[in-house]
Short mmCIF file of C-alpha atoms in Angstrom, two decimals:
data_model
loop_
_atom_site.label_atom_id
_atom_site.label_comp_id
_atom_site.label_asym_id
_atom_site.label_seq_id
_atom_site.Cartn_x
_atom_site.Cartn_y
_atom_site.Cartn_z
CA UNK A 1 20.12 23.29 122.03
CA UNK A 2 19.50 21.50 118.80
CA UNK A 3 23.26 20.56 117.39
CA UNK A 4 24.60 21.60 113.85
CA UNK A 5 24.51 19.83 111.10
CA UNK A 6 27.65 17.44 110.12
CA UNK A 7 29.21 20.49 107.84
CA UNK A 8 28.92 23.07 110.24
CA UNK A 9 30.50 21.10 113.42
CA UNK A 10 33.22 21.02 110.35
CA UNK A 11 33.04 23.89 109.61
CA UNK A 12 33.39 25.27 113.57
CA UNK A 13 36.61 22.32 114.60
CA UNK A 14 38.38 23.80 111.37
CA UNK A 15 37.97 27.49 112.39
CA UNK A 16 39.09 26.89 115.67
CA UNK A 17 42.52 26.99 115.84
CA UNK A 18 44.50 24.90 118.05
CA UNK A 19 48.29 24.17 117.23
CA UNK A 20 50.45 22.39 119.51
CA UNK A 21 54.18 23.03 118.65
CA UNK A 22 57.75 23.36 120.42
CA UNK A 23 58.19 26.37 119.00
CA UNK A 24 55.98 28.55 121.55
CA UNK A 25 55.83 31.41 118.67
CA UNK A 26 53.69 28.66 116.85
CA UNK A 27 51.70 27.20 120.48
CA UNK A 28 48.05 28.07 121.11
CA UNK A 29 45.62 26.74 123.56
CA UNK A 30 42.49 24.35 122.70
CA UNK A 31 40.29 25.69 124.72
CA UNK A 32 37.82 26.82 122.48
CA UNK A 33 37.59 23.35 120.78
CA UNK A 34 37.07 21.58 124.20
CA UNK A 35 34.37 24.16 125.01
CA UNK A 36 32.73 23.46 121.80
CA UNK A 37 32.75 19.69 122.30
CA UNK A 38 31.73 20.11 125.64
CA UNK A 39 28.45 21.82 124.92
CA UNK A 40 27.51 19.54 121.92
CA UNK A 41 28.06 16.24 124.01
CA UNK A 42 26.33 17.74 126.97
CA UNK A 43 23.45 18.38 124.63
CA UNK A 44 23.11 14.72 124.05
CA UNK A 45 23.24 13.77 127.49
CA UNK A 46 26.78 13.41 128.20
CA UNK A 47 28.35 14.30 131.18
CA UNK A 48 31.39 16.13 130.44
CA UNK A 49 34.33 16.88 132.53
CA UNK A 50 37.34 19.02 131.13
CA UNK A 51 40.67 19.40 133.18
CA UNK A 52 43.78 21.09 132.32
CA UNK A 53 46.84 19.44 132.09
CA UNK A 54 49.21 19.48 134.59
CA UNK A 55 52.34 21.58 133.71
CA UNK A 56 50.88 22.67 130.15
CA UNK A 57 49.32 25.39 130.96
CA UNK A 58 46.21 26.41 129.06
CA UNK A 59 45.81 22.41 127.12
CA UNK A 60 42.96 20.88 128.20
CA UNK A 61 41.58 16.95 127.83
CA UNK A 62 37.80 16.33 127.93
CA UNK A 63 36.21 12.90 128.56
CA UNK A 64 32.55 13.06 127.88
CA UNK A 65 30.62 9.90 129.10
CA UNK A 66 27.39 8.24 128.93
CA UNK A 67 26.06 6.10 130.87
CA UNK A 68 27.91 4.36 134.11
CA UNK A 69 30.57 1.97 135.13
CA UNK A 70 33.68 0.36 134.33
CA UNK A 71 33.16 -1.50 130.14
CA UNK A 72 31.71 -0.13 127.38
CA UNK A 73 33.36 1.57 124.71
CA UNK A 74 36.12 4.97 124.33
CA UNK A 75 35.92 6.93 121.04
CA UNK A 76 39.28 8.78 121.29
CA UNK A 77 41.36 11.41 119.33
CA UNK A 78 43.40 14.70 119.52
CA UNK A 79 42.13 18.31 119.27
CA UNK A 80 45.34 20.02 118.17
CA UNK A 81 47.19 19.73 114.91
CA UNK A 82 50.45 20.58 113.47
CA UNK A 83 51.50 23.93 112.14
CA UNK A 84 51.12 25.08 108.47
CA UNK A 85 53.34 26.09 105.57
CA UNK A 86 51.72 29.08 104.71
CA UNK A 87 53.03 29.69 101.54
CA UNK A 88 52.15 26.30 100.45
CA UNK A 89 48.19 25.98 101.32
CA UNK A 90 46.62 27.31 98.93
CA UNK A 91 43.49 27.46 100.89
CA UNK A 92 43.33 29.09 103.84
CA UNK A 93 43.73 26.27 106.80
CA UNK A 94 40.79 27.80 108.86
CA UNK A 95 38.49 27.64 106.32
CA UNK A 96 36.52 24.69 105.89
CA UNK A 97 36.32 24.68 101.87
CA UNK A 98 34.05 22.07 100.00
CA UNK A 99 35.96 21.11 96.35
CA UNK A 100 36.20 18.55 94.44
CA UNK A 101 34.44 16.25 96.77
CA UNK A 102 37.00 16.79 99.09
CA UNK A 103 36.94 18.92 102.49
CA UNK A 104 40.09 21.21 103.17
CA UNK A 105 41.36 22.80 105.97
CA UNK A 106 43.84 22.04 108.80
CA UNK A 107 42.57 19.13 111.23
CA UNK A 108 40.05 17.69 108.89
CA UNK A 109 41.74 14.15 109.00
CA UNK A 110 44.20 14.56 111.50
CA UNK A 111 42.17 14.75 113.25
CA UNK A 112 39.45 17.23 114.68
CA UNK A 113 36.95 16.22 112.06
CA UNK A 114 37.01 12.53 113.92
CA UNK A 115 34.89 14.36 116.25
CA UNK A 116 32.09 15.67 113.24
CA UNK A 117 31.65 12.02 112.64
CA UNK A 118 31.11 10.76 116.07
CA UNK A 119 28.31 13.70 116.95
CA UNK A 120 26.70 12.70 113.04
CA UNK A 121 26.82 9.04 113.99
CA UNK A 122 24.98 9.60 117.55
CA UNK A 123 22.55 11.76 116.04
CA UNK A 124 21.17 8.80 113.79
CA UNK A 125 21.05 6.65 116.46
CA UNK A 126 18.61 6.23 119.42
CA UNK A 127 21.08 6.24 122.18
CA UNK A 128 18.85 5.86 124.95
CA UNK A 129 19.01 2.50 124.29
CA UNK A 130 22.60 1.54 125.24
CA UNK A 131 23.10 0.22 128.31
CA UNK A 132 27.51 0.20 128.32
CA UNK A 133 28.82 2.71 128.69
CA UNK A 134 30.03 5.24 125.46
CA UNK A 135 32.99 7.70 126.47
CA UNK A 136 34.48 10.43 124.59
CA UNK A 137 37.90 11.15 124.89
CA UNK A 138 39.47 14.51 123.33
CA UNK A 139 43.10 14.95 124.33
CA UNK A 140 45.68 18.30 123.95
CA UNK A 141 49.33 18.13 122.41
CA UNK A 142 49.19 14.84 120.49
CA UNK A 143 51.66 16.40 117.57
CA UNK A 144 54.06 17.08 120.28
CA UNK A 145 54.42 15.65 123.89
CA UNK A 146 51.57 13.98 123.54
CA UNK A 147 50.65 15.25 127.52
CA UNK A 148 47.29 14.79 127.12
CA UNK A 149 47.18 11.40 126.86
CA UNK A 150 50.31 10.40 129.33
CA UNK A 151 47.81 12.68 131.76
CA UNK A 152 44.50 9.97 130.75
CA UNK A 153 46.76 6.58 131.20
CA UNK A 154 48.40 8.19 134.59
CA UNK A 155 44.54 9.66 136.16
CA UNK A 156 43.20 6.25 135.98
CA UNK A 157 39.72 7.73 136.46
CA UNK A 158 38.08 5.96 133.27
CA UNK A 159 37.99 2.30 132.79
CA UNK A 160 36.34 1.14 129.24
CA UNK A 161 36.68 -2.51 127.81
CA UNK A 162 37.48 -1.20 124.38
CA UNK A 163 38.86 2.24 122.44
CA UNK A 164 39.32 3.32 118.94
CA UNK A 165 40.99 5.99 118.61
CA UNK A 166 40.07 7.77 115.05
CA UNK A 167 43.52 8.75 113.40
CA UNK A 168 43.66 8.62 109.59
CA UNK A 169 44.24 4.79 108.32
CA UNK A 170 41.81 4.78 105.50
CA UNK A 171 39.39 3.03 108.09
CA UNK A 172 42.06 0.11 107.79
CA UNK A 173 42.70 -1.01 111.45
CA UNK A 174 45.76 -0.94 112.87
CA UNK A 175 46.63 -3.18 115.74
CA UNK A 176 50.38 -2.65 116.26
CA UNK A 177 52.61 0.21 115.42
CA UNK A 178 56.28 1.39 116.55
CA UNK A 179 57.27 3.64 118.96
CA UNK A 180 58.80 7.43 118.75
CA UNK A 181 61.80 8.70 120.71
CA UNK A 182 63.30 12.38 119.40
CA UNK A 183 66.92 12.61 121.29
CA UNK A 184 69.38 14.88 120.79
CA UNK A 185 73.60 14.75 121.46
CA UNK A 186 75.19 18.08 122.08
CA UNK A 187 79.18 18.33 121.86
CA UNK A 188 80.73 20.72 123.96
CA UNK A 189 84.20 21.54 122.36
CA UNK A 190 86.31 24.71 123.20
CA UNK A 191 86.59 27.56 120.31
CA UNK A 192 89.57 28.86 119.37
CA UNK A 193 91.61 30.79 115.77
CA UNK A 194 91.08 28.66 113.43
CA UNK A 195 94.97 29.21 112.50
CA UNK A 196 95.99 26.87 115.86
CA UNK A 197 93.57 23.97 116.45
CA UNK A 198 95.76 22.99 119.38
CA UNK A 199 94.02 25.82 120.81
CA UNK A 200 90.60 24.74 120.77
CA UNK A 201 88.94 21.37 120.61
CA UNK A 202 86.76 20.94 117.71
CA UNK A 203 82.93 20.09 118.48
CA UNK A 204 82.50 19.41 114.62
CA UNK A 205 85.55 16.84 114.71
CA UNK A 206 84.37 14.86 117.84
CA UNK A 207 80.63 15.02 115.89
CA UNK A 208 81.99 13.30 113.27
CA UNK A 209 83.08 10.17 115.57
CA UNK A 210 79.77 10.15 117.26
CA UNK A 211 78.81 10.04 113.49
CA UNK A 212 80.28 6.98 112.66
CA UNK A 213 79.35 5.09 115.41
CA UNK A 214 75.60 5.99 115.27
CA UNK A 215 75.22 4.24 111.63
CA UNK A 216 76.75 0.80 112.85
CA UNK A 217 73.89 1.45 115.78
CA UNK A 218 71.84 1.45 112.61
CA UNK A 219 73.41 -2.07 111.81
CA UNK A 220 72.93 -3.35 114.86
CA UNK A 221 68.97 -2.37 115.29
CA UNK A 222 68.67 -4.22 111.23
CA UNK A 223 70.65 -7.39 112.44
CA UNK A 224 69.27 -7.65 116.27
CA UNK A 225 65.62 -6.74 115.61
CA UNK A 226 62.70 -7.73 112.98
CA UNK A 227 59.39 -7.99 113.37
CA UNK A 228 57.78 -9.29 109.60
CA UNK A 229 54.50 -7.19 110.31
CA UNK A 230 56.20 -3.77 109.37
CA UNK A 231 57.22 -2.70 106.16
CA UNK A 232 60.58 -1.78 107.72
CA UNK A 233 60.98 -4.19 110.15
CA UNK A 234 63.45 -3.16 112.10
CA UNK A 235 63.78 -0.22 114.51
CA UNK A 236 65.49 2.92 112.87
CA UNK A 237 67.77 5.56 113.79
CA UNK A 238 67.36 8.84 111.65
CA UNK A 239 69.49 11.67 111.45
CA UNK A 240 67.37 14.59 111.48
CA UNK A 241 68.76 17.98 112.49
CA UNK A 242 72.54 18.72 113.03
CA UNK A 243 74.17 22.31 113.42
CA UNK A 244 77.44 23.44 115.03
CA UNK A 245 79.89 26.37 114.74
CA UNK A 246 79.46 29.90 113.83
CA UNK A 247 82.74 31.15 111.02
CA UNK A 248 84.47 29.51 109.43
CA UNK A 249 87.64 31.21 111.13
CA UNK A 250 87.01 29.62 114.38
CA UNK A 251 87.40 26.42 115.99
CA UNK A 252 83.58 24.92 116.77
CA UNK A 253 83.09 25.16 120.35
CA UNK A 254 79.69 23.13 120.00
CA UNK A 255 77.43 20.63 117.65
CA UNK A 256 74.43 19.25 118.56
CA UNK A 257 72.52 16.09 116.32
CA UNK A 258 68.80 15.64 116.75
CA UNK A 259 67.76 12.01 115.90
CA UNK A 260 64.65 10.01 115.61
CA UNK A 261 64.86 5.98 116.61
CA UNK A 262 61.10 4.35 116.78
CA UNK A 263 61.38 1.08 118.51
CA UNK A 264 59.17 -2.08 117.30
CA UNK A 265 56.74 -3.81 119.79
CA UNK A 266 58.76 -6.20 122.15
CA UNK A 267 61.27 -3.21 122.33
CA UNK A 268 61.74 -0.72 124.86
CA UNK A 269 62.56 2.42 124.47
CA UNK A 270 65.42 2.45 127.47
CA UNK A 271 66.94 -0.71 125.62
CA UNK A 272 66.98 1.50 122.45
CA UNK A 273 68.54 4.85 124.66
CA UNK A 274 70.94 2.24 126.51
CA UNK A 275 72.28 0.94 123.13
CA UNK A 276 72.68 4.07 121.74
CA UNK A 277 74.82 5.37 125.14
CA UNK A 278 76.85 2.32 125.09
CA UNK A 279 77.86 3.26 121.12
CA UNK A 280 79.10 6.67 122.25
CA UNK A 281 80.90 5.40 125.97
CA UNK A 282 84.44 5.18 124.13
CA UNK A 283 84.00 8.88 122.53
CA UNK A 284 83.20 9.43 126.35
CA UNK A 285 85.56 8.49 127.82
CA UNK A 286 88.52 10.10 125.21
CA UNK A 287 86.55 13.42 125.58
CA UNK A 288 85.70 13.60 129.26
CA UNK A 289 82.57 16.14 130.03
CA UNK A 290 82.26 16.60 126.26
CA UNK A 291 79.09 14.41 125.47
CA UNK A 292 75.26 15.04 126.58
CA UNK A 293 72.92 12.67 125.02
CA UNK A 294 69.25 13.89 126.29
CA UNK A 295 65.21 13.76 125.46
CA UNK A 296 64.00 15.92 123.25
CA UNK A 297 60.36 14.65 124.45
CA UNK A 298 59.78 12.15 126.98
CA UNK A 299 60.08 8.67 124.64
CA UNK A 300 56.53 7.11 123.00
CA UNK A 301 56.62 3.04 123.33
CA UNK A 302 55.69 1.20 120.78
CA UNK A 303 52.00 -0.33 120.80
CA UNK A 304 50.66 -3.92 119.97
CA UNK A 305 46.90 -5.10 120.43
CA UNK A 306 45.97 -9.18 120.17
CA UNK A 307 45.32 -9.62 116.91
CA UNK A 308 42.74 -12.29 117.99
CA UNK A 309 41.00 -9.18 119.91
CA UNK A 310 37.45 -9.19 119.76
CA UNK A 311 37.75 -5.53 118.96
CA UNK A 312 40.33 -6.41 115.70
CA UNK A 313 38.12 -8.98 114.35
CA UNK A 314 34.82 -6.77 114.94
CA UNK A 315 36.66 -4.11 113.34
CA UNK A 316 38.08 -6.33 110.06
CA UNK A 317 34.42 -7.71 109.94
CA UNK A 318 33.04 -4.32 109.81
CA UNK A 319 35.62 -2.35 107.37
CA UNK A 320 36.72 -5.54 105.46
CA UNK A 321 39.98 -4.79 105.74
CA UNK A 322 42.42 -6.81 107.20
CA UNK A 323 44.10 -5.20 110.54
CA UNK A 324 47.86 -3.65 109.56
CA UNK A 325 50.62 -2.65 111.28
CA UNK A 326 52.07 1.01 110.91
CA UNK A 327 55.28 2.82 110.99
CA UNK A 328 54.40 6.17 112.49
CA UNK A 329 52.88 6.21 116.31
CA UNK A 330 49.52 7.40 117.92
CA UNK A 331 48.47 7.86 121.59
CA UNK A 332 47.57 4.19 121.54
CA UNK A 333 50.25 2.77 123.87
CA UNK A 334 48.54 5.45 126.89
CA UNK A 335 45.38 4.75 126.14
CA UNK A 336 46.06 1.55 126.48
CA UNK A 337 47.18 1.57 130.08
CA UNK A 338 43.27 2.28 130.78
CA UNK A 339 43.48 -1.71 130.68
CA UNK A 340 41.35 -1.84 126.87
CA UNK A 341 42.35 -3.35 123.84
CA UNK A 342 42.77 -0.29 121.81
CA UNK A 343 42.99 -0.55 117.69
CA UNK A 344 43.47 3.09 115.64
CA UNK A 345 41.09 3.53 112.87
CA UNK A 346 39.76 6.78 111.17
CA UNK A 347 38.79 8.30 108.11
CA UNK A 348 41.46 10.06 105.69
CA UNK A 349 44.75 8.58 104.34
CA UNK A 350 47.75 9.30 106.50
CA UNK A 351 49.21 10.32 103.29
CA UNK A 352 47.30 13.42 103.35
CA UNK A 353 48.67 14.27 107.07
CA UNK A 354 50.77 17.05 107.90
CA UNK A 355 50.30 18.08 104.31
CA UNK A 356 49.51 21.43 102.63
CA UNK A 357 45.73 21.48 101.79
CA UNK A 358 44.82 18.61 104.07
CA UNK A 359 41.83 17.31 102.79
CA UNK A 360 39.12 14.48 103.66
CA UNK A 361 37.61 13.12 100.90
CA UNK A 362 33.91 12.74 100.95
CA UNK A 363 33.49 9.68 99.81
CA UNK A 364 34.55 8.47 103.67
CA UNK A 365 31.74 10.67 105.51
CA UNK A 366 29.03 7.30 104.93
CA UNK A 367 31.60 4.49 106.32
CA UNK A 368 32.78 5.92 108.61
CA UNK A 369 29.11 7.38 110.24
CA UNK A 370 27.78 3.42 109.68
CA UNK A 371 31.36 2.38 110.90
CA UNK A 372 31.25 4.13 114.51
CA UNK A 373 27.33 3.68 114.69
CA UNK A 374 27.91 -0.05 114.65
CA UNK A 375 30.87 -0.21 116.67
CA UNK A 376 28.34 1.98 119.12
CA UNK A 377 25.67 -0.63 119.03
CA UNK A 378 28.16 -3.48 119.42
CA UNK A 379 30.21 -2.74 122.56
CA UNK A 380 27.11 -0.53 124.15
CA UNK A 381 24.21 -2.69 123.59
CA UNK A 382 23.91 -5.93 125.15
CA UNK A 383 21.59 -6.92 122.98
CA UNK A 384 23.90 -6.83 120.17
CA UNK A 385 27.19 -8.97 121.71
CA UNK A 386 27.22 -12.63 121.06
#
């Protein structure tokens, strides 16, 4: 089959839709975009094998390879995206619409349309010639438990020297960023009438202790941890969602606090968790049975590739930009566990990102075709290393 043209794989990603979400009222399958990648690589030559991953039933990662062996390089990203304020877009998010010089619709940065670019880049090239091999990787549930990609870095089955995975940074590339862990602490109290709080125990009242503990653990992560490379270069501890009782005429028989901390590189997410426990242990212990501190997702680590990395320098040499660190967090630390140095670069702003009318502007579609065409040629052609 002859393969669309660069708009209408667009076009076809956009119109697909394929939200990953905790809310299962939002949820949908990607299916359909991992069938529709799988026929256009296999049209190339690729060899393509989808699996579904285990215990998310109907998500589905594809890894598309050609050529043999261990080496070579991984193009990588994520087929599902976020949900969508409706009342905000004022396009509609399945539509691929051309304006402005700028490409809306939901996924066209973050980040099906990484995969437009790589099928326009191979197309220009004469990829017979590469003798390393070139790998595909398309991953499900990125936006939320990222399974997908733990499912990649615990299979094993794929072993490339070097990945980029193609999440919006403005084709900046980013060799470090921090890590994401979403926990939540639920307060069990007793309700009561509000007219005799000795009859009750107040879930709001203990909340507020937890409170005031959790901002010195806010302290502590400023005054124990920095790393200069961030803009905020410490770890952090959000407050994000909190909600307990019912009437005001009764005693609150439970609160529960959702809260994000992202851990720095050098950091581990248990050390994080463990700090956080040992901050509440005293509330513990005065209120016996009354504290659950828990995942809300199964923690992200924080990533960090050499910045002396062949890859990074290749990669500053070819964007010329300067490799950054980042705040927010990708599937880099799993893909990472393949054993490659791994660097995150893409077209789009992050700005743009979760955003009503997510756009890509235009003016990216040349770089970043001439960007993944030579990082092609460089870590798939022999001929082409030093």
């Amino acid at each position: 089959m002859s393969l669309p043209g660069f708009i209408d794989t667009y076009k076809t990603l956009i119109a697909t839709p394929s939200i990953s979400s905790t809310d299962t009222s939002w949820d949908q399958s990607n299916q359909d975009v991992i069938n529709n990648l799988a026929t256009w690589f296999e049209s190339l030559g690729f060899k393509v094998a989808v699996t579904e991953v285990p215990d998310v039933p109907g998500k589905y990662n594809l890894v598309a390879t050609l050529g043999q062996g261990e080496g070579g390089l991984l193009l990588a990203g994520h087929t599902d995206t976020v949900p969508y304020d409706e009342g905000q877009w004022s396009k509609d998010p399945f539509k691929l619409t051309e304006e402005g010089n700028k490409l809306y619709g939901l996924g066209s940065i973050d980040m099906k349309g990484f995969f437009a670019f790589i099928l326009e880049a191979l197309k220009q090239m004469d990829i017979s010639k590469l003798d390393k091999p070139l790998r595909i990787l398309a991953t499900a549930d990125e936006e939320t438990t990222m399974a997908g990609a733990r499912d990649i870095a615990a299979r094993q089955s794929i072993k490339p020297e070097y990945a980029v995975i193609g999440e919006p940074t403005g084709l900046v590339p980013v060799f470090m960023h921090k890590g994401h862990m979403s926990e939540g602490i639920r307060i069990t109290g007793r309700s009561g009438h509000s007219s005799d709080p000795k009859n009750g125990l107040n879930a709001i009242e203990i909340m507020h202790k937890v409170l005031a503990e959790l901002l010195k653990v806010q302290q502590i992560f400023k005054d124990k941890y920095n790393s200069p490379h961030f803009e905020v270069p410490a770890p952090t501890l959000n407050f994000g969602h909190i909600h307990g009782g019912d009437s005001p005429n009764r005693i609150c028989g439970c609160c529960e606090l959702h809260i994000d901390m992202r851990p720095i590189p050098g950091v581990s997410t248990d050390e994080l968790f463990i700090t956080l426990k040992t901050a509440l242990a005293e509330i513990d212990k005065a209120y016996p049975g009354a504290i659950d501190i828990f995942h809300l997702h199964e923690p992200i680590p924080a990533y960090e590739c050499c910045a002396t990395s062949e890859l990074v320098k290749v990669a500053e040499a070819l964007s010329g930009h300067q490799a950054e660190a980042v705040n927010y967090c990708t599937e880099a630390p799993f893909i990472q566990q393949l054993g490659c140095d791994t660097i995150v670069m893409g077209p789009g702003h992050i700005a743009q990102a979760h955003q009503p009318d997510e756009y890509l502007d235009l003016s990216f579609v040349t770089p970043t075709t001439e960007l993944l065409k030579n990082l092609i040629q460089r870590f798939c052609n022999s001929a082409q290393a030093n």
